[in-house]
N, CA, C and O atoms as CSV, one atom per row, in Angstrom:
chain,resi,resn,atom,element,x,y,z
A,1,UNK,N,N,102.213,-33.000,67.744
A,1,UNK,CA,C,100.963,-32.396,67.281
A,1,UNK,C,C,100.701,-30.807,67.544
A,1,UNK,O,O,101.082,-30.259,68.578
A,2,UNK,N,N,100.097,-30.212,66.634
A,2,UNK,CA,C,99.969,-28.890,66.680
A,2,UNK,C,C,98.837,-28.574,67.502
A,2,UNK,O,O,97.785,-29.143,67.209
A,3,UNK,N,N,98.843,-27.664,68.614
A,3,UNK,CA,C,97.700,-27.496,69.521
A,3,UNK,C,C,96.521,-26.871,68.908
A,3,UNK,O,O,95.399,-27.021,69.392
A,4,UNK,N,N,96.773,-26.097,67.734
A,4,UNK,CA,C,95.842,-25.269,67.096
A,4,UNK,C,C,94.957,-26.191,66.124
A,4,UNK,O,O,93.758,-26.427,66.275
A,5,UNK,N,N,95.734,-26.634,65.163
A,5,UNK,CA,C,94.945,-27.443,64.271
A,5,UNK,C,C,95.037,-28.919,64.406
A,5,UNK,O,O,94.474,-29.617,63.563
A,6,UNK,N,N,95.636,-29.413,65.298
A,6,UNK,CA,C,95.532,-30.953,65.632
A,6,UNK,C,C,96.365,-31.689,64.498
A,6,UNK,O,O,96.323,-32.917,64.427
A,7,UNK,N,N,96.998,-31.057,63.755
A,7,UNK,CA,C,97.750,-31.788,62.572
A,7,UNK,C,C,99.061,-32.359,63.329
A,7,UNK,O,O,99.710,-31.838,64.236
A,8,UNK,N,N,99.242,-33.581,62.677
A,8,UNK,CA,C,100.582,-34.381,63.095
A,8,UNK,C,C,101.587,-34.281,62.147
A,8,UNK,O,O,101.505,-34.754,61.014
A,9,UNK,N,N,102.749,-33.535,62.693
A,9,UNK,CA,C,104.080,-33.483,62.050
A,9,UNK,C,C,105.262,-34.041,62.698
A,9,UNK,O,O,105.222,-34.520,63.831
A,10,UNK,N,N,106.293,-33.981,61.995
A,10,UNK,CA,C,107.476,-34.182,62.854
A,10,UNK,C,C,107.934,-33.269,63.615
A,10,UNK,O,O,107.715,-32.101,63.293
A,11,UNK,N,N,108.599,-33.526,64.676
A,11,UNK,CA,C,108.805,-32.545,65.683
A,11,UNK,C,C,109.804,-31.358,65.023
A,11,UNK,O,O,109.875,-30.255,65.566
A,12,UNK,N,N,110.467,-31.632,63.969
A,12,UNK,CA,C,111.393,-30.657,63.395
A,12,UNK,C,C,110.677,-29.726,62.463
A,12,UNK,O,O,111.201,-28.684,62.069
A,13,UNK,N,N,109.376,-30.144,62.085
A,13,UNK,CA,C,108.474,-29.175,61.507
A,13,UNK,C,C,107.569,-28.384,62.146
A,13,UNK,O,O,106.661,-27.789,61.564
A,14,UNK,N,N,107.833,-28.340,63.643
A,14,UNK,CA,C,106.894,-27.689,64.462
A,14,UNK,C,C,107.795,-26.806,65.332
A,14,UNK,O,O,108.987,-27.040,65.531
A,15,UNK,N,N,107.039,-25.662,65.884
A,15,UNK,CA,C,107.622,-24.718,66.714
A,15,UNK,C,C,107.109,-24.962,68.231
A,15,UNK,O,O,105.946,-24.877,68.626
A,16,UNK,N,N,108.266,-25.285,68.985
A,16,UNK,CA,C,108.140,-25.639,70.498
A,16,UNK,C,C,108.105,-24.297,71.338
A,16,UNK,O,O,109.008,-23.461,71.335
A,17,UNK,N,N,107.113,-24.230,71.944
A,17,UNK,CA,C,107.070,-23.248,72.967
A,17,UNK,C,C,106.509,-23.550,74.397
A,17,UNK,O,O,106.074,-24.668,74.677
A,18,UNK,N,N,106.531,-22.625,75.198
A,18,UNK,CA,C,106.109,-22.684,76.728
A,18,UNK,C,C,105.704,-21.731,77.204
A,18,UNK,O,O,106.061,-20.637,76.768
A,19,UNK,N,N,104.741,-21.854,78.356
A,19,UNK,CA,C,104.116,-20.594,78.917
A,19,UNK,C,C,105.177,-20.626,80.250
A,19,UNK,O,O,105.584,-21.682,80.735
A,20,UNK,N,N,105.539,-19.316,80.740
A,20,UNK,CA,C,106.296,-19.316,81.872
A,20,UNK,C,C,105.877,-17.626,82.381
A,20,UNK,O,O,106.088,-16.598,81.737
A,21,UNK,N,N,105.301,-17.745,83.586
A,21,UNK,CA,C,104.943,-16.447,84.065
A,21,UNK,C,C,103.951,-15.737,83.300
A,21,UNK,O,O,103.978,-14.507,83.292
A,22,UNK,N,N,103.098,-16.360,82.671
A,22,UNK,CA,C,101.855,-15.976,82.015
A,22,UNK,C,C,102.418,-15.425,80.617
A,22,UNK,O,O,101.662,-14.709,79.961
A,23,UNK,N,N,103.637,-15.699,80.143
A,23,UNK,CA,C,104.069,-15.453,78.816
A,23,UNK,C,C,104.443,-16.427,78.152
A,23,UNK,O,O,104.898,-17.431,78.699
A,24,UNK,N,N,104.302,-16.289,76.645
A,24,UNK,CA,C,104.586,-17.295,75.724
A,24,UNK,C,C,106.179,-17.293,75.317
A,24,UNK,O,O,106.544,-16.234,74.808
A,25,UNK,N,N,106.983,-18.103,75.431
A,25,UNK,CA,C,108.483,-18.096,75.241
A,25,UNK,C,C,108.823,-19.382,74.502
A,25,UNK,O,O,108.106,-20.382,74.474
A,26,UNK,N,N,109.961,-19.242,73.929
A,26,UNK,CA,C,110.493,-20.479,73.090
A,26,UNK,C,C,110.875,-21.334,74.216
A,26,UNK,O,O,111.183,-20.863,75.311
A,27,UNK,N,N,110.855,-22.811,73.909
A,27,UNK,CA,C,111.228,-23.635,74.911
A,27,UNK,C,C,112.629,-23.636,75.505
A,27,UNK,O,O,113.639,-23.602,74.802
A,28,UNK,N,N,112.638,-23.675,76.762
A,28,UNK,CA,C,114.056,-23.374,77.364
A,28,UNK,C,C,114.714,-24.780,78.038
A,28,UNK,O,O,115.660,-24.858,78.821
A,29,UNK,N,N,113.996,-25.722,77.541
A,29,UNK,CA,C,114.719,-27.110,78.042
A,29,UNK,C,C,114.206,-27.749,79.340
A,29,UNK,O,O,114.630,-28.838,79.727
A,30,UNK,N,N,113.153,-26.940,80.089
A,30,UNK,CA,C,112.440,-27.601,81.358
A,30,UNK,C,C,110.992,-27.062,81.322
A,30,UNK,O,O,110.681,-26.008,80.766
A,31,UNK,N,N,110.116,-27.904,81.984
A,31,UNK,CA,C,108.783,-27.688,82.148
A,31,UNK,C,C,107.843,-28.072,80.889
A,31,UNK,O,O,108.256,-28.593,79.853
A,32,UNK,N,N,106.744,-27.783,81.119
A,32,UNK,CA,C,105.669,-28.267,79.976
A,32,UNK,C,C,105.836,-27.467,78.789
A,32,UNK,O,O,106.227,-26.314,78.969
A,33,UNK,N,N,105.611,-27.861,77.588
A,33,UNK,CA,C,105.626,-27.261,76.481
A,33,UNK,C,C,104.328,-27.593,75.486
A,33,UNK,O,O,103.333,-28.260,75.767
A,34,UNK,N,N,104.599,-27.027,74.434
A,34,UNK,CA,C,103.592,-27.314,73.366
A,34,UNK,C,C,103.942,-26.887,71.838
A,34,UNK,O,O,104.769,-26.017,71.567
A,35,UNK,N,N,103.309,-27.509,71.024
A,35,UNK,CA,C,103.853,-27.229,69.675
A,35,UNK,C,C,102.836,-26.447,68.698
A,35,UNK,O,O,101.618,-26.535,68.853
A,36,UNK,N,N,103.370,-25.753,67.783
A,36,UNK,CA,C,102.536,-25.022,66.746
A,36,UNK,C,C,102.972,-25.354,65.513
A,36,UNK,O,O,104.199,-25.449,65.550
A,37,UNK,N,N,102.520,-25.585,64.389
A,37,UNK,CA,C,103.035,-25.577,63.097
A,37,UNK,C,C,102.924,-24.288,62.328
A,37,UNK,O,O,102.086,-23.409,62.528
A,38,UNK,N,N,103.864,-24.289,61.438
A,38,UNK,CA,C,104.126,-22.945,60.619
A,38,UNK,C,C,102.983,-22.470,59.943
A,38,UNK,O,O,102.928,-21.255,59.756
A,39,UNK,N,N,101.990,-23.233,59.506
A,39,UNK,CA,C,100.745,-22.850,58.922
A,39,UNK,C,C,99.818,-22.315,59.800
A,39,UNK,O,O,98.981,-21.572,59.288
A,40,UNK,N,N,99.760,-22.496,60.935
A,40,UNK,CA,C,98.927,-21.929,62.003
A,40,UNK,C,C,99.264,-20.574,62.638
A,40,UNK,O,O,98.447,-19.872,63.234
A,41,UNK,N,N,100.554,-20.286,62.446
A,41,UNK,CA,C,101.076,-18.859,62.871
A,41,UNK,C,C,100.418,-17.680,62.507
A,41,UNK,O,O,100.388,-16.712,63.268
A,42,UNK,N,N,99.817,-17.683,61.256
A,42,UNK,CA,C,99.136,-16.572,60.769
A,42,UNK,C,C,97.555,-16.610,60.918
A,42,UNK,O,O,96.848,-15.697,60.493
A,43,UNK,N,N,97.084,-17.672,61.519
A,43,UNK,CA,C,95.684,-17.681,61.869
A,43,UNK,C,C,95.179,-16.661,62.834
A,43,UNK,O,O,95.846,-16.501,63.855
A,44,UNK,N,N,94.130,-15.966,62.670
A,44,UNK,CA,C,93.625,-15.264,63.538
A,44,UNK,C,C,93.079,-15.581,64.890
A,44,UNK,O,O,92.891,-14.722,65.751
A,45,UNK,N,N,92.813,-16.951,65.050
A,45,UNK,CA,C,92.158,-17.569,66.292
A,45,UNK,C,C,93.391,-18.091,67.043
A,45,UNK,O,O,93.193,-18.509,68.184
A,46,UNK,N,N,94.741,-18.122,66.509
A,46,UNK,CA,C,95.878,-18.669,67.322
A,46,UNK,C,C,96.004,-18.038,68.583
A,46,UNK,O,O,96.247,-18.709,69.586
A,47,UNK,N,N,95.858,-16.786,68.626
A,47,UNK,CA,C,96.287,-15.757,69.808
A,47,UNK,C,C,95.249,-16.394,70.989
A,47,UNK,O,O,95.616,-16.834,72.079
A,48,UNK,N,N,93.971,-16.333,70.528
A,48,UNK,CA,C,93.086,-16.935,71.487
A,48,UNK,C,C,93.330,-18.155,72.092
A,48,UNK,O,O,93.178,-18.354,73.298
A,49,UNK,N,N,93.742,-19.061,71.205
A,49,UNK,CA,C,93.964,-20.578,71.720
A,49,UNK,C,C,95.228,-20.543,72.765
A,49,UNK,O,O,95.303,-21.183,73.813
A,50,UNK,N,N,96.192,-19.649,72.233
A,50,UNK,CA,C,97.367,-19.803,72.998
A,50,UNK,C,C,97.058,-19.121,74.551
A,50,UNK,O,O,97.583,-19.576,75.567
A,51,UNK,N,N,96.278,-18.155,74.553
A,51,UNK,CA,C,95.763,-17.536,75.753
A,51,UNK,C,C,95.231,-18.495,76.648
A,51,UNK,O,O,95.536,-18.553,77.839
A,52,UNK,N,N,94.322,-19.353,75.993
A,52,UNK,CA,C,93.658,-20.454,76.731
A,52,UNK,C,C,94.693,-21.488,77.145
A,52,UNK,O,O,94.535,-22.009,78.249
A,53,UNK,N,N,95.523,-21.778,76.549
A,53,UNK,CA,C,96.892,-22.821,76.622
A,53,UNK,C,C,97.516,-22.248,77.905
A,53,UNK,O,O,97.855,-23.089,78.738
A,54,UNK,N,N,97.690,-21.152,78.156
A,54,UNK,CA,C,98.581,-20.544,79.168
A,54,UNK,C,C,97.626,-20.074,80.421
A,54,UNK,O,O,98.135,-19.616,81.443
A,55,UNK,N,N,96.508,-20.189,80.301
A,55,UNK,CA,C,95.350,-19.741,81.289
A,55,UNK,C,C,95.691,-18.269,81.597
A,55,UNK,O,O,95.819,-17.801,82.728
A,56,UNK,N,N,95.815,-17.639,80.489
A,56,UNK,CA,C,96.029,-16.160,80.813
A,56,UNK,C,C,95.054,-15.389,80.061
A,56,UNK,O,O,95.125,-15.287,78.836
A,57,UNK,N,N,94.084,-14.808,80.808
A,57,UNK,CA,C,93.081,-14.072,80.047
A,57,UNK,C,C,93.354,-12.418,80.189
A,57,UNK,O,O,92.594,-11.628,79.628
A,58,UNK,N,N,94.444,-11.982,80.947
A,58,UNK,CA,C,94.633,-10.664,80.907
A,58,UNK,C,C,95.660,-10.139,79.887
A,58,UNK,O,O,95.845,-8.941,79.675
A,59,UNK,N,N,96.329,-11.174,79.259
A,59,UNK,CA,C,97.277,-10.893,78.202
A,59,UNK,C,C,96.267,-10.625,76.772
A,59,UNK,O,O,95.374,-11.381,76.391
A,60,UNK,N,N,96.629,-9.524,76.220
A,60,UNK,CA,C,95.570,-9.305,75.089
A,60,UNK,C,C,96.119,-10.203,73.922
A,60,UNK,O,O,97.309,-10.333,73.634
A,61,UNK,N,N,94.994,-10.831,73.266
A,61,UNK,CA,C,95.294,-11.685,72.258
A,61,UNK,C,C,96.055,-11.159,71.133
A,61,UNK,O,O,96.909,-11.863,70.594
A,62,UNK,N,N,95.783,-9.842,70.694
A,62,UNK,CA,C,96.558,-9.209,69.690
A,62,UNK,C,C,97.995,-9.210,69.897
A,62,UNK,O,O,98.783,-9.533,69.008
A,63,UNK,N,N,98.351,-8.838,71.101
A,63,UNK,CA,C,99.726,-8.762,71.451
A,63,UNK,C,C,100.302,-10.088,71.473
A,63,UNK,O,O,101.440,-10.228,71.025
A,64,UNK,N,N,99.675,-11.072,71.930
A,64,UNK,CA,C,100.013,-12.212,71.928
A,64,UNK,C,C,100.387,-12.888,70.530
A,64,UNK,O,O,101.378,-13.600,70.373
A,65,UNK,N,N,99.462,-12.569,69.535
A,65,UNK,CA,C,99.804,-13.334,68.250
A,65,UNK,C,C,100.944,-12.461,67.435
A,65,UNK,O,O,101.652,-12.947,66.554
A,66,UNK,N,N,101.000,-11.124,67.866
A,66,UNK,CA,C,102.253,-10.485,67.368
A,66,UNK,C,C,103.591,-10.910,67.952
A,66,UNK,O,O,104.637,-10.942,67.303
A,67,UNK,N,N,103.464,-11.237,69.249
A,67,UNK,CA,C,104.675,-11.667,69.832
A,67,UNK,C,C,105.207,-12.904,69.155
A,67,UNK,O,O,106.375,-13.058,68.798
A,68,UNK,N,N,104.100,-13.877,69.000
A,68,UNK,CA,C,104.635,-15.330,68.321
A,68,UNK,C,C,105.057,-15.110,67.001
A,68,UNK,O,O,105.881,-15.889,66.522
A,69,UNK,N,N,104.538,-13.986,66.205
A,69,UNK,CA,C,105.155,-14.002,64.756
A,69,UNK,C,C,106.462,-13.485,64.715
A,69,UNK,O,O,107.242,-13.775,63.808
A,70,UNK,N,N,106.808,-12.560,65.864
A,70,UNK,CA,C,108.173,-11.911,66.167
A,70,UNK,C,C,108.909,-12.932,66.528
A,70,UNK,O,O,109.977,-12.995,65.919
A,71,UNK,N,N,108.685,-13.906,67.442
A,71,UNK,CA,C,109.634,-14.842,67.953
A,71,UNK,C,C,110.140,-15.744,66.755
A,71,UNK,O,O,111.300,-16.083,66.521
A,72,UNK,N,N,108.986,-16.052,66.052
A,72,UNK,CA,C,109.385,-17.029,64.724
A,72,UNK,C,C,110.348,-16.424,63.692
A,72,UNK,O,O,111.218,-17.038,63.075
A,73,UNK,N,N,110.043,-15.096,63.604
A,73,UNK,CA,C,110.950,-14.294,62.612
A,73,UNK,C,C,112.276,-14.259,63.160
A,73,UNK,O,O,113.223,-14.260,62.373
A,74,UNK,N,N,112.478,-14.228,64.394
A,74,UNK,CA,C,113.794,-13.861,65.145
A,74,UNK,C,C,114.597,-15.512,65.181
A,74,UNK,O,O,115.813,-15.654,65.306
A,75,UNK,N,N,113.749,-16.484,65.062
A,75,UNK,CA,C,114.432,-17.648,65.073
A,75,UNK,C,C,114.129,-18.201,66.456
A,75,UNK,O,O,114.607,-19.280,66.807
């Protein structure tokens, strides 16, 4: 399930991420993780939702959104 739109998709259709050291990173095989669907990546409110997911209020939401788009583009 996507944490942003709450849509239910197959796992293969979602992007799996995790918070580590107050940073969003691709899932590394351990720890808690969450999923985002491809349609929510360009949503302006996603960065705020991810900051809340990671309990990180100091990381600027604009930088967070750009970081997610860059990670997805790089695979």
